[in-house]
Coordinates of C-alpha atoms in Angstrom, one line a residue:
M1 CA 107.0 114.6 74.1
S2 CA 108.4 117.6 72.0
N3 CA 110.1 120.5 74.1
A4 CA 107.5 122.7 72.1
R5 CA 104.8 120.4 73.9
A6 CA 106.3 120.7 77.0
T7 CA 106.7 124.0 77.2
H8 CA 102.8 124.6 77.5
L9 CA 102.5 122.4 80.9
S10 CA 102.4 124.3 84.3
R11 CA 104.4 122.9 86.9
R12 CA 101.2 122.1 88.8
G13 CA 100.3 119.8 85.3
I14 CA 103.7 118.0 85.4
L15 CA 102.4 116.8 89.0
A16 CA 98.8 116.2 88.0
A17 CA 96.6 113.6 87.2
G18 CA 98.4 110.8 84.7
G19 CA 101.0 110.5 87.3
A20 CA 103.9 112.2 88.1
L21 CA 104.6 113.4 84.8
G22 CA 108.7 112.9 85.0
L23 CA 109.3 113.5 81.2
G24 CA 112.6 114.7 80.5
A25 CA 111.6 117.5 78.0
V26 CA 109.2 118.7 80.4
L27 CA 111.7 119.0 83.9
A28 CA 113.9 120.8 81.3
A29 CA 110.9 123.3 80.6
C30 CA 110.4 123.5 85.0
G31 CA 114.2 124.1 84.8
D32 CA 113.3 127.7 86.5
E33 CA 112.9 127.3 90.1
D34 CA 116.1 128.1 92.0
A35 CA 117.6 124.8 94.1
K36 CA 116.3 126.0 97.6
S37 CA 117.0 124.5 101.2
G38 CA 114.9 122.0 102.6
G39 CA 114.3 121.4 106.3
A40 CA 116.5 119.0 108.3
G41 CA 116.1 115.9 111.0
A42 CA 118.6 114.3 113.0
G43 CA 120.0 111.6 111.0
A44 CA 118.9 108.0 109.6
D45 CA 116.8 105.6 111.8
T46 CA 118.9 103.1 113.7
S47 CA 116.1 100.8 114.9
K48 CA 116.6 97.3 115.3
A49 CA 114.1 96.4 112.7
A50 CA 116.9 98.1 110.5
A51 CA 118.8 95.6 107.4
T52 CA 122.2 94.3 108.4
P53 CA 124.1 95.5 105.5
P54 CA 126.6 92.0 104.1
A55 CA 129.9 92.6 103.6
G56 CA 132.4 92.9 100.4
P57 CA 131.4 95.0 97.2
W58 CA 128.4 96.0 96.0
S59 CA 126.6 96.6 92.7
F60 CA 122.7 97.4 91.2
K61 CA 122.2 97.4 87.7
D62 CA 119.6 100.0 87.3
D63 CA 116.5 100.4 84.8
R64 CA 118.3 102.5 83.2
G65 CA 121.0 99.3 82.5
Q66 CA 123.5 101.5 84.2
T67 CA 125.5 99.3 87.1
A68 CA 125.9 101.5 90.0
K69 CA 128.8 100.1 92.1
A70 CA 130.9 100.9 96.0
D71 CA 133.2 99.2 97.4
K72 CA 131.1 98.3 100.1
V73 CA 127.0 98.0 100.9
P74 CA 126.1 101.8 101.0
T75 CA 124.8 102.9 104.3
G76 CA 124.8 106.7 103.6
I77 CA 121.9 106.6 101.3
V78 CA 119.8 109.6 99.9
A79 CA 116.9 108.8 98.3
F80 CA 113.6 110.2 96.8
T81 CA 110.9 110.5 99.6
G82 CA 108.5 107.8 98.1
V83 CA 111.4 105.8 97.3
A84 CA 113.3 105.9 101.1
A85 CA 109.7 105.3 102.7
A86 CA 109.5 102.0 100.7
L87 CA 112.9 101.0 101.6
H88 CA 111.7 101.7 105.1
D89 CA 109.0 99.1 104.9
Y90 CA 112.3 96.6 104.4
G91 CA 114.3 97.9 107.0
V92 CA 116.6 99.6 104.5
E93 CA 117.0 103.7 106.1
V94 CA 118.2 106.5 104.7
K95 CA 120.2 109.9 105.6
G96 CA 118.4 112.3 103.1
V97 CA 115.5 112.7 101.4
F98 CA 114.3 115.1 98.7
G99 CA 111.0 115.3 97.1
P100 CA 107.3 116.0 99.4
T101 CA 108.5 114.9 102.8
T102 CA 106.3 117.1 105.0
T103 CA 103.1 119.0 105.1
K104 CA 102.6 123.0 106.1
D105 CA 101.8 121.7 109.6
G106 CA 105.6 120.2 110.0
K107 CA 103.2 116.4 109.8
A108 CA 104.5 113.1 107.4
D109 CA 103.5 114.0 103.7
V110 CA 101.6 111.1 102.4
Q111 CA 104.6 109.7 100.4
A112 CA 106.7 109.4 103.6
G113 CA 104.6 106.4 104.5
D114 CA 106.0 105.3 107.7
M115 CA 109.0 106.3 107.8
D116 CA 110.4 108.7 110.5
V117 CA 110.5 112.2 109.0
T118 CA 112.2 113.6 112.2
K119 CA 115.3 111.6 111.6
V120 CA 116.4 112.1 107.9
T121 CA 117.7 115.2 106.7
V122 CA 115.4 116.8 104.1
L123 CA 117.2 118.1 101.3
G124 CA 114.3 119.6 99.2
N125 CA 110.4 119.7 100.4
E126 CA 109.3 120.8 97.0
W127 CA 109.6 121.0 93.3
G128 CA 113.0 122.5 92.4
Q129 CA 114.5 122.0 95.9
F130 CA 117.7 120.2 96.0
N131 CA 120.1 121.4 99.2
I132 CA 123.7 120.2 97.4
E133 CA 125.7 121.5 100.4
K134 CA 123.3 119.4 102.7
Y135 CA 123.8 116.6 100.0
A136 CA 127.5 117.1 100.2
A137 CA 127.5 116.7 103.9
L138 CA 125.9 113.8 104.1
A139 CA 128.9 112.1 102.4
P140 CA 126.7 109.9 100.2
D141 CA 127.3 106.8 98.9
L142 CA 124.2 106.2 97.1
L143 CA 121.5 108.3 95.2
V144 CA 117.7 106.6 94.5
T145 CA 115.3 107.9 92.7
T146 CA 112.2 106.9 90.3
M147 CA 111.7 107.9 86.8
F148 CA 108.7 108.6 84.5
D149 CA 110.1 108.2 81.3
S150 CA 111.8 106.3 79.1
A151 CA 114.7 108.6 78.8
G152 CA 116.5 107.9 82.4
T153 CA 115.7 111.1 83.9
L154 CA 116.0 110.9 88.1
W155 CA 112.6 112.4 89.3
Y156 CA 113.3 115.4 91.6
V157 CA 116.8 115.8 90.7
P158 CA 116.7 119.3 89.2
E159 CA 117.8 119.2 85.7
E160 CA 119.3 122.5 86.2
S161 CA 121.4 121.1 89.1
K162 CA 121.8 117.9 88.1
E163 CA 125.7 118.1 87.6
K164 CA 126.2 119.2 90.4
I165 CA 125.0 117.0 92.4
L166 CA 126.5 114.0 90.2
A167 CA 129.8 115.3 90.9
V168 CA 129.4 114.7 94.5
G169 CA 130.3 111.2 93.5
A170 CA 127.6 109.1 95.2
P171 CA 126.5 106.0 92.4
T172 CA 123.0 106.6 91.4
V173 CA 120.1 104.2 90.8
G174 CA 116.5 104.9 89.1
I175 CA 113.8 102.6 89.1
S176 CA 111.5 103.0 86.1
V177 CA 107.9 103.6 87.1
F178 CA 106.8 104.5 83.3
D179 CA 104.2 102.9 81.2
I180 CA 105.0 99.1 82.7
Q181 CA 102.5 97.4 86.0
L182 CA 102.9 98.2 89.3
D183 CA 104.3 94.6 90.2
Q184 CA 107.1 95.2 88.5
P185 CA 109.0 98.3 90.3
L186 CA 107.4 96.5 93.4
Q187 CA 109.8 93.8 92.2
R188 CA 112.7 95.7 91.5
M189 CA 112.6 97.9 94.8
L190 CA 112.8 94.7 96.7
E191 CA 115.3 93.5 94.5
L192 CA 117.3 96.9 95.4
A193 CA 116.5 96.1 99.0
K194 CA 118.2 93.1 99.4
T195 CA 121.5 94.1 97.8
L196 CA 121.2 96.9 100.9
G197 CA 120.8 93.9 103.6
A198 CA 117.2 94.0 103.3
D199 CA 116.1 90.5 104.5
T200 CA 113.4 89.4 101.8
A201 CA 112.8 86.4 102.7
S202 CA 111.7 87.2 106.0
A203 CA 108.3 85.9 107.5
K204 CA 107.1 89.8 107.2
V205 CA 108.0 90.5 103.5
T206 CA 106.8 87.2 102.7
A207 CA 103.5 87.8 104.4
A208 CA 103.2 91.2 102.9
K209 CA 103.8 90.0 99.6
K210 CA 101.2 87.4 100.1
A211 CA 98.7 90.0 101.2
F212 CA 99.4 92.0 98.0
E213 CA 98.5 88.8 95.8
D214 CA 95.4 88.4 97.8
A215 CA 94.5 92.1 97.1
A216 CA 95.1 91.7 93.2
A217 CA 92.9 88.7 93.1
R218 CA 90.0 90.6 95.2
L219 CA 90.0 93.6 92.6
R220 CA 90.3 90.9 89.8
A221 CA 86.7 89.0 91.4
A222 CA 85.5 92.5 91.7
T223 CA 85.8 94.0 88.1
K224 CA 85.1 90.1 86.9
A225 CA 81.4 90.7 89.0
K226 CA 80.8 94.1 88.1
P227 CA 82.3 95.0 84.7
D228 CA 80.0 97.6 84.1
V229 CA 81.5 99.9 87.3
R230 CA 82.9 102.8 85.1
V231 CA 86.0 104.3 87.3
L232 CA 87.2 107.9 86.1
V233 CA 90.4 108.8 87.7
G234 CA 91.1 112.5 88.4
S235 CA 93.5 115.5 90.0
A236 CA 92.1 118.9 91.2
S237 CA 93.8 122.1 91.5
Q238 CA 92.0 125.4 91.6
D239 CA 91.4 126.3 87.7
I240 CA 91.9 122.6 86.4
F241 CA 90.5 119.0 86.8
Y242 CA 92.7 117.1 85.2
V243 CA 91.4 113.1 84.0
S244 CA 93.6 110.8 83.6
G245 CA 94.5 108.3 81.1
S246 CA 95.1 105.1 82.0
N247 CA 98.6 104.1 79.8
L248 CA 101.9 105.2 81.4
S249 CA 101.0 104.9 85.2
I250 CA 101.8 101.9 86.5
D251 CA 99.0 101.7 89.3
L252 CA 96.9 102.2 86.6
E253 CA 97.9 100.2 83.9
Y254 CA 97.8 97.3 86.4
F255 CA 94.0 98.1 87.9
K256 CA 93.3 97.8 84.0
A257 CA 95.1 94.5 83.4
L258 CA 93.1 93.3 86.4
G259 CA 90.1 94.1 84.4
V260 CA 89.3 97.5 85.9
N261 CA 86.6 99.7 83.5
F262 CA 88.5 103.1 83.2
V263 CA 86.1 106.3 82.0
E264 CA 89.0 108.4 80.2
P265 CA 90.0 110.7 77.3
A266 CA 90.6 109.5 73.8
A267 CA 94.2 108.7 72.9
D268 CA 94.2 111.8 70.7
V269 CA 93.0 114.4 73.6
L270 CA 95.6 113.3 75.6
K271 CA 98.2 113.6 72.9
A272 CA 98.4 117.1 74.4
S273 CA 99.8 115.8 77.5
G274 CA 102.4 113.5 76.0
G275 CA 99.2 110.9 76.9
W276 CA 98.5 111.4 80.5
Y277 CA 95.7 113.1 81.0
E278 CA 93.3 115.7 79.6
S279 CA 92.6 119.1 81.3
L280 CA 88.9 120.2 81.9
S281 CA 87.2 123.2 83.6
W282 CA 85.4 123.3 86.1
E283 CA 82.6 124.0 84.4
N284 CA 83.5 121.3 81.8
V285 CA 84.1 118.7 84.8
D286 CA 80.7 116.6 83.8
K287 CA 82.0 115.9 80.3
Y288 CA 82.7 112.1 81.5
Q289 CA 80.4 110.1 83.4
A290 CA 81.5 107.7 86.0
D291 CA 80.6 105.3 89.1
V292 CA 83.2 105.6 90.9
I293 CA 86.4 108.5 90.8
M294 CA 89.5 108.1 91.8
M295 CA 91.1 111.4 93.2
D296 CA 94.7 112.5 93.4
N297 CA 95.8 112.5 97.5
R298 CA 98.9 114.1 97.0
T299 CA 99.3 117.3 98.7
S300 CA 100.1 118.8 95.7
A301 CA 96.2 118.2 94.9
I302 CA 93.3 119.7 96.4
Q303 CA 91.4 117.0 98.0
P304 CA 87.7 116.4 97.6
A305 CA 86.8 117.5 100.7
D306 CA 87.7 120.9 99.9
I307 CA 86.3 121.3 96.3
T308 CA 83.7 124.2 96.3
E309 CA 82.6 123.9 92.6
A310 CA 79.1 123.2 92.2
T311 CA 79.7 121.2 89.3
W312 CA 81.8 118.9 91.0
K313 CA 79.0 118.6 93.9
Q314 CA 76.7 117.5 91.4
L315 CA 78.4 114.7 89.9
P316 CA 76.5 111.3 90.3
A317 CA 79.6 109.6 92.1
V318 CA 80.4 112.3 94.0
K319 CA 76.4 112.7 95.1
A320 CA 76.7 109.0 96.0
G321 CA 79.8 109.1 98.0
Q322 CA 81.5 106.9 95.6
V323 CA 85.1 108.7 95.8
I324 CA 88.0 107.8 96.9
A325 CA 91.8 108.3 97.1
R326 CA 94.7 107.4 94.7
N327 CA 98.4 107.9 94.9
P328 CA 99.7 108.3 91.4
E329 CA 102.9 107.8 93.1
P330 CA 102.6 105.0 95.0
I331 CA 105.1 103.6 97.4
L332 CA 106.7 100.4 96.3
S333 CA 106.7 98.0 99.1
Y334 CA 103.9 95.5 99.1
D335 CA 102.8 96.7 102.4
K336 CA 102.0 99.8 101.2
C337 CA 100.6 99.2 97.7
T338 CA 97.8 96.2 99.1
P339 CA 95.8 99.0 100.6
L340 CA 95.4 100.7 96.8
L341 CA 94.1 97.6 95.3
T342 CA 91.9 96.9 98.5
S343 CA 90.4 100.4 98.5
L344 CA 89.7 100.0 94.8
A345 CA 88.0 96.5 95.3
E346 CA 85.8 97.4 97.8
A347 CA 84.7 100.3 95.7
I348 CA 83.7 98.1 93.0
E349 CA 82.1 95.9 95.2
K350 CA 79.7 98.4 97.0
A351 CA 79.4 100.6 94.2
K352 CA 75.7 101.4 92.8
K353 CA 75.2 102.3 89.0
V354 CA 75.1 106.2 89.3
G355 CA 76.9 107.0 85.9

């Protein structure tokens, strides 16, 4: 995406429908936010289920092709919230997180998964927030996040303070979630967790992976039985309804490969957002007809129950109650991704043709 194009995207647009839109040029366009402080918790979880780091030197080649190295297996891990939640599912705990972690009422954000947010130091809860002093105080020996572009831009690591963050000295790992199918970053996160001491051959992990595969088979069967059920993917803001394209996002690419019939903007329309989404006014929200609507469930988006626009309420899928949740930033553990497949499969199985 060109810088000229990126400057026309709002901060809300960056976090909108197609996925998390972490394009390098877009991130640069948003570099005017201060690296504010976040909240703090007590420290990493030390439950009995925690992974046991193996002895000896450690290394991991990430999706930038860069190899992170350390004299011993990292235990002072700092990660993007969703990454920390995935590692938690494998028994690997982190000391600090950055990204949406708690809601305004202090509860765990959807991206925190099952992680106890009171037991980690929150370096920043919103876009542009990353408290470098708190980060350094944690004596981190690894920073992990995702990447939403092909340039290797570390998601939620503010561009304006990136050099200072890297200067703390912890090696970094980036897991790509850009223009690939969901099963690939899932496997990569599992591989990373294994190097950090997770027992990836345990009965729990094996069962979780089997459940994911079964859910994928169910979705494939559902789309085969009802190939004419049309699915639209959206995200709501106060003034704009974002309609996602099915390319670039890991979940949508995977669902499409399993046969989901997406209703989506044409490629030339998607160009304005780098291929991610089309922006519609609420007056034009009925531009596309669908039988099932998947809506962004992140806290950055307005949730379906809170949408008051009459045009939304008149959509056939909305009137039929055929609206389900979607997390454009899936927590990359098999345990957390299985419900995404199951929910969509069930919606297609039960869907009535209304669009």
